[in-house]
Each structure stands twice: as C-alpha cells, then as structure tokens.
Amino acid sequence: MRKYICIDIGGTNIKYGVLNEEGNVLFDGSRKTSVYEDGNDILGDIDNIICNLINKYQVEGVGVSTAGVVDDESGTIIHAGKTIPGYIGTDIKGFIEEKFLLKCEVENDVNSAALGEAFLGSGKGYKSIFCMTIGTGIGGAIILNNDIVRGASKSAGEVGYINVNGKPIQEIASTKILVENVAKRKNIKVSDINGRIVFEEGKRGDSICYEEIDKLVDNLTELISSVIYFLNPEVIILGGGIMEQREFLEPKINSSLKAKLPKAFFESTKIEFAKLGNRAGMIGALYNFINKRD
C-alpha cells in the first residue's frame, strides 16, 4: 500500500507523519515551528522532517497543510498573519519537489481539516459541507462534491471576518475572546485562566463563566444561521479545541439555532462535531494530495 509524508504547519507547532492511502497513520510526531520576531525557517523545518522520514519509509509524495492563504496550484503562501512573520511568498511545493524529487500538494489548514473530516470524519458521505474551526480565531471552509470552494482570492469561507452585532465574529465568539471576557469580569490575569477552566467552572455553576459561554454560543449561532441561509449545506462541522466540550455545547447550540431559524432551515442542515482532532490537517493533506495526483 502506498505511503505519503503529511505535514501540518501551524504558527506554534508542526505536526507530521507517514500515512497510507487509506488514511491510517503509520507514524506521527511534532516539533516547534521555527518562528522568530522578524522571520521563520519553516523550509528548514520541512527539510529536516522529510530527510528523517525518507530514510525510514518509501513514500510516493508529500501533502502539506499550512496556516495562511495558499495558492493551491503553485503551492505558495500568498497571505499570512502575524503568527508566522515573513511567510508570504514561501514556495513550499517548489522547495519540496526540487530538493526531494517528490510530488507535493499544499493546502490551507482549515481547508485541509475540512477535507480530512470529509474523507474519514464527520463529513463522510455528505456532498455539501461547511467546516468551521473555533480557536484563537474563527476559520471556515466550503466543500461541494468533494472539492474545496476557493473563491477569486483563494479565501472563500473566511467567515472570521464577517461582522456579527457590529464586530468581526472572531472578536466576539472565539476561544480567545471567551477567556479574555471571563478574566476581565473576574478581575484576574488572562494567563491565569484558559478555555478548559472556563468550561469546568461553568459546569460547576460559576455564573460569570456560564454567562460568557452562553454569550459566545449566541454570537456563534448568529454566524451559523447566516451560513445556513446563504449556503444551505447538508452539514456544518464544528471543530477546534472548544468543540471538544460537545456534551455541554451541543444542546445549547441546537436550542439557539432552533429559536433563530425557520423550521425548514433548522431541519435541513445537520450540525456535527469534528471527529479527527489534531490529525485532521494531516489526513486532509493526504486526501488533497490523492485527489489532485491520483
């Protein structure tokens, strides 16, 4: 069975592994991303990862998932945020194919996570999918008939910038904002609390944590309602660390959506939670490679 190196590049860590064509992970690891105040050495990280793996495995190609807006044809970063300084213009595909003589495909990280869920996760069997990740910010990806909808500027699905109640949604409904709001109301340092603690305290009946979680859900379901109205997908998949609180969040999200949507709209789109966890990006990078190359 054919094997592939899959790499998932984030601003803090790089996850990598060797997967077979069925999506089984034969080996995986992670390392800190080489990011500095004025630049990065991500190509050096990639070089080191591939050099180590090709000495142990015979592989057919390399699939890459990465933060930033990606030109999926050239495999180049065309836009990146502050988390990876100097990343714009990085030619990941060209570097890998020239140095290692291996075929390579590169995709945005949220798109990759969505493709992973479509391949082996909560989106399997659906033809129209919207995947939303909630973390430090909020990202989105659209899949129709197994293909990513990219848009004119390769940024379709970037819902984090959509205004809800007068502000970009990721400024009022991300995990980062949830933690900041709780810290402010409790008059404590942001460094003294995190999302896990907020949910633990909320479940125990802490009124501030509970109220801020409800506020986040209300804002988030405003965005989800809009997605259902304009895209009307078969399924919306919710991912990111915060969505590991499924038992607590699922009834709140469904109740809020039911109150905001006409019955026909509410019942037409299923709300699912991501299944693949932190391997979604690697699995999606594999699926993207196979779809393009095989």
Coordinates of C-alpha atoms in Angstrom, one line a residue:
M1 CA 0.0 0.0 0.0
R2 CA 1.3 3.4 -1.0
K3 CA 2.7 5.7 1.8
Y4 CA 2.8 9.5 2.0
I5 CA 4.5 12.1 4.2
C6 CA 1.9 14.6 5.6
I7 CA 2.9 17.8 7.3
D8 CA 0.6 20.2 9.1
I9 CA 2.2 23.6 9.7
G10 CA 0.9 25.9 12.5
G11 CA 2.3 29.1 14.0
T12 CA 3.4 27.2 17.2
N13 CA 3.8 23.6 16.2
I14 CA 4.3 21.5 13.1
K15 CA 2.6 18.0 13.2
Y16 CA 3.9 15.5 10.7
G17 CA 3.6 11.8 9.9
V18 CA 3.5 9.0 7.4
L19 CA 0.1 7.9 6.3
N20 CA -1.1 5.2 3.9
E21 CA -3.6 5.8 1.2
E22 CA -6.5 4.8 3.4
G23 CA -5.6 7.5 5.9
N24 CA -4.1 5.2 8.5
V25 CA -1.3 6.9 10.5
L26 CA 1.8 4.7 10.5
F27 CA 3.9 7.3 12.3
D28 CA 3.4 10.7 13.7
G29 CA 5.4 13.4 15.6
S30 CA 5.5 17.1 16.2
R31 CA 8.1 19.9 16.7
K32 CA 8.1 23.6 17.5
T33 CA 7.7 25.8 14.5
S34 CA 10.9 27.8 13.8
V35 CA 9.3 31.3 14.0
Y36 CA 11.2 34.4 15.1
E37 CA 10.4 38.0 15.7
D38 CA 11.3 39.0 12.1
G39 CA 11.0 35.8 10.1
N40 CA 10.9 32.0 10.1
D41 CA 12.8 28.9 9.0
I42 CA 9.8 26.7 8.1
L43 CA 11.5 25.4 5.0
G44 CA 14.3 24.3 7.2
D45 CA 11.8 22.5 9.5
I46 CA 10.3 20.8 6.4
D47 CA 13.7 19.8 5.2
N48 CA 14.6 18.2 8.5
I49 CA 11.3 16.3 8.8
I50 CA 11.4 14.9 5.2
C51 CA 15.1 14.0 5.5
N52 CA 14.4 11.9 8.6
L53 CA 11.3 10.2 7.2
I54 CA 12.5 9.2 3.8
N55 CA 15.4 7.4 5.4
K56 CA 12.8 5.1 7.1
Y57 CA 9.9 5.0 4.7
Q58 CA 9.5 4.7 0.9
V59 CA 6.9 7.3 0.1
E60 CA 5.1 8.4 -3.0
G61 CA 4.7 12.1 -2.2
V62 CA 4.2 14.9 0.3
G63 CA 0.9 16.5 1.4
V64 CA 1.1 19.8 3.3
S65 CA -1.5 21.6 5.3
T66 CA -0.5 25.1 6.5
A67 CA -1.7 28.3 8.1
G68 CA -2.1 31.2 5.7
V69 CA -3.8 31.7 2.3
V70 CA -2.4 29.2 -0.2
D71 CA -2.2 29.3 -4.0
D72 CA -3.1 25.7 -4.3
E73 CA -1.7 25.4 -7.9
S74 CA 1.8 26.8 -7.2
G75 CA 1.9 25.7 -3.5
T76 CA 3.0 29.2 -2.5
I77 CA 1.8 31.3 0.5
I78 CA 0.0 34.4 -0.8
H79 CA -1.1 35.8 2.6
A80 CA -0.2 35.1 6.2
G81 CA -1.0 36.6 9.6
K82 CA 1.4 37.9 12.3
T83 CA 1.8 34.4 13.8
I84 CA 4.3 33.5 11.0
P85 CA 6.4 36.6 10.1
G86 CA 7.9 36.6 6.6
Y87 CA 5.8 33.7 5.4
I88 CA 4.3 35.4 2.4
G89 CA 5.9 34.2 -0.8
T90 CA 7.2 30.9 0.6
D91 CA 7.2 28.3 -2.1
I92 CA 6.7 25.1 -0.2
K93 CA 5.8 23.0 -3.2
G94 CA 8.7 24.1 -5.3
F95 CA 11.2 23.6 -2.5
I96 CA 10.0 20.0 -1.8
E97 CA 9.7 18.9 -5.4
E98 CA 13.1 20.4 -6.4
K99 CA 15.1 19.1 -3.4
F100 CA 13.5 15.7 -2.8
L101 CA 12.1 14.9 -6.3
L102 CA 8.8 14.0 -4.7
K103 CA 5.4 15.2 -5.8
C104 CA 3.8 17.7 -3.4
E105 CA 0.5 19.4 -2.9
V106 CA -0.1 22.3 -0.4
E107 CA -3.4 23.4 1.1
N108 CA -4.7 25.9 3.7
D109 CA -5.0 24.4 7.2
V110 CA -8.8 24.9 7.6
N111 CA -9.5 23.6 4.1
S112 CA -7.3 20.6 5.0
A113 CA -9.2 19.9 8.2
A114 CA -12.4 20.1 6.3
L115 CA -11.1 17.6 3.7
G116 CA -10.0 15.3 6.4
E117 CA -13.4 15.3 8.0
A118 CA -15.0 14.7 4.6
F119 CA -12.7 11.8 4.0
L120 CA -12.8 10.0 7.3
G121 CA -14.6 12.1 9.8
S122 CA -18.0 13.7 10.5
G123 CA -18.4 14.8 6.8
K124 CA -18.1 11.4 5.3
G125 CA -20.9 10.7 2.9
Y126 CA -22.1 14.3 2.6
K127 CA -21.8 16.3 -0.7
S128 CA -22.1 19.8 0.7
I129 CA -20.2 20.6 3.8
F130 CA -19.2 23.8 5.7
C131 CA -16.5 23.3 8.3
M132 CA -15.9 25.9 11.0
T133 CA -13.0 25.9 13.4
I134 CA -13.2 27.9 16.6
G135 CA -9.9 28.7 18.4
T136 CA -7.8 31.8 18.7
G137 CA -9.7 33.0 15.7
I138 CA -12.5 31.5 13.6
G139 CA -11.9 29.9 10.2
G140 CA -14.2 28.2 7.7
A141 CA -14.1 26.0 4.6
I142 CA -16.7 25.0 2.0
I143 CA -16.7 21.6 0.3
L144 CA -19.1 20.8 -2.6
N145 CA -18.9 17.4 -4.2
N146 CA -15.5 16.6 -2.6
D147 CA -13.9 19.9 -3.9
I148 CA -12.9 22.9 -1.9
V149 CA -14.6 26.1 -3.0
R150 CA -11.8 28.6 -3.1
G151 CA -13.1 31.9 -4.4
A152 CA -11.5 34.6 -6.6
S153 CA -8.8 35.4 -4.0
K154 CA -8.5 31.8 -2.6
S155 CA -10.2 32.9 0.6
A156 CA -13.8 31.6 0.3
G157 CA -15.1 30.5 3.7
E158 CA -13.1 33.1 5.7
V159 CA -16.1 33.7 8.0
G160 CA -14.0 35.0 10.9
Y161 CA -14.1 38.5 9.3
I162 CA -17.9 38.6 8.9
N163 CA -19.5 41.2 11.1
V164 CA -22.0 40.0 13.7
N165 CA -23.5 42.5 16.0
G166 CA -21.2 45.2 14.7
K167 CA -17.9 43.3 15.1
P168 CA -16.0 40.6 13.2
I169 CA -17.2 37.3 14.6
Q170 CA -13.8 36.2 15.8
E171 CA -13.6 39.2 18.0
I172 CA -16.8 38.2 19.9
A173 CA -17.0 34.4 19.6
S174 CA -13.5 32.9 19.6
T175 CA -12.0 30.9 22.5
K176 CA -9.5 33.8 23.0
I177 CA -12.3 36.3 23.5
L178 CA -14.2 33.9 25.8
V179 CA -11.2 33.7 28.1
E180 CA -10.4 37.4 27.9
N181 CA -14.1 38.3 28.8
V182 CA -14.1 35.9 31.8
A183 CA -10.7 37.2 33.0
K184 CA -11.9 40.8 32.8
R185 CA -15.1 40.2 34.7
K186 CA -13.3 38.3 37.4
N187 CA -10.5 40.8 37.6
I188 CA -7.8 38.2 37.0
K189 CA -4.9 37.9 34.6
V190 CA -5.7 36.2 31.2
S191 CA -2.6 34.0 31.9
D192 CA -4.3 32.6 35.0
I193 CA -7.2 31.1 33.1
N194 CA -7.9 29.1 29.8
G195 CA -10.8 27.7 27.9
R196 CA -10.8 24.4 29.8
I197 CA -11.0 26.2 33.1
V198 CA -13.9 28.4 31.9
F199 CA -15.9 25.3 30.9
E200 CA -15.1 23.4 34.1
E201 CA -16.2 26.4 36.2
G202 CA -19.3 27.0 34.1
K203 CA -20.4 23.3 34.5
R204 CA -19.9 23.8 38.3
G205 CA -22.3 26.7 38.2
D206 CA -20.0 29.7 38.1
S207 CA -22.4 32.4 36.9
I208 CA -19.7 34.5 35.0
C209 CA -18.3 31.6 33.1
Y210 CA -21.8 30.2 32.3
E211 CA -23.0 33.6 31.1
E212 CA -19.9 34.2 28.9
I213 CA -20.3 30.7 27.4
D214 CA -23.9 31.5 26.6
K215 CA -22.9 34.8 25.0
L216 CA -20.4 33.0 22.8
V217 CA -23.0 30.5 21.7
D218 CA -25.5 33.2 20.9
N219 CA -22.9 35.1 18.7
L220 CA -21.7 31.9 17.1
T221 CA -25.2 30.7 16.2
E222 CA -25.8 34.1 14.5
L223 CA -23.0 33.2 12.2
I224 CA -24.1 29.6 11.7
S225 CA -27.6 30.8 10.9
S226 CA -26.2 33.1 8.2
V227 CA -24.2 30.2 6.7
I228 CA -27.4 28.0 6.7
Y229 CA -29.3 30.8 4.9
F230 CA -26.8 31.6 2.2
L231 CA -25.1 28.2 1.7
N232 CA -27.7 25.7 3.0
P233 CA -25.2 22.8 3.3
E234 CA -26.2 19.3 4.3
V235 CA -23.9 19.5 7.3
I236 CA -22.0 22.1 9.3
I237 CA -19.0 20.6 11.2
L238 CA -17.7 22.4 14.2
G239 CA -14.1 21.9 15.2
G240 CA -11.3 23.4 17.3
G241 CA -10.4 22.7 20.9
I242 CA -13.5 24.4 22.3
M243 CA -15.8 21.9 20.5
E244 CA -14.4 19.1 22.5
Q245 CA -17.0 20.2 25.0
R246 CA -19.6 18.6 22.8
E247 CA -21.9 17.3 25.6
F248 CA -22.1 20.8 27.1
L249 CA -22.3 22.8 23.9
E250 CA -24.4 20.7 21.5
P251 CA -27.8 21.3 23.3
K252 CA -27.1 25.0 23.7
I253 CA -26.2 25.4 20.0
N254 CA -29.2 23.4 18.8
S255 CA -31.5 25.3 21.1
S256 CA -30.2 28.6 20.0
L257 CA -30.4 27.7 16.3
K258 CA -33.9 26.4 16.6
A259 CA -35.0 29.7 18.1
K260 CA -33.3 31.7 15.3
L261 CA -34.2 29.7 12.2
P262 CA -37.5 28.7 10.5
K263 CA -38.2 25.0 11.0
A264 CA -37.4 24.1 7.4
F265 CA -34.0 25.7 7.6
F266 CA -33.2 24.3 11.0
E267 CA -34.1 20.7 10.0
S268 CA -32.3 20.8 6.6
T269 CA -28.8 21.2 7.9
K270 CA -27.2 18.8 10.4
I271 CA -24.8 20.2 13.0
E272 CA -21.9 17.8 13.6
F273 CA -18.8 18.0 15.7
A274 CA -15.3 17.2 14.3
K275 CA -14.0 13.7 14.9
L276 CA -10.4 13.7 13.8
G277 CA -8.9 16.0 16.4
N278 CA -5.4 17.3 15.8
R279 CA -4.9 14.7 13.0
A280 CA -7.5 16.3 10.7
G281 CA -4.9 18.5 9.0
M282 CA -2.6 15.7 8.1
I283 CA -5.4 13.4 6.9
G284 CA -6.8 16.3 4.9
A285 CA -3.4 17.0 3.4
L286 CA -3.3 13.3 2.3
Y287 CA -6.8 13.5 0.8
N288 CA -6.0 16.7 -1.1
F289 CA -2.8 15.1 -2.5
I290 CA -4.7 11.9 -3.6
N291 CA -7.5 13.9 -5.2
K292 CA -5.0 16.0 -7.2
R293 CA -2.4 13.5 -8.1
D294 CA -4.1 10.1 -8.3

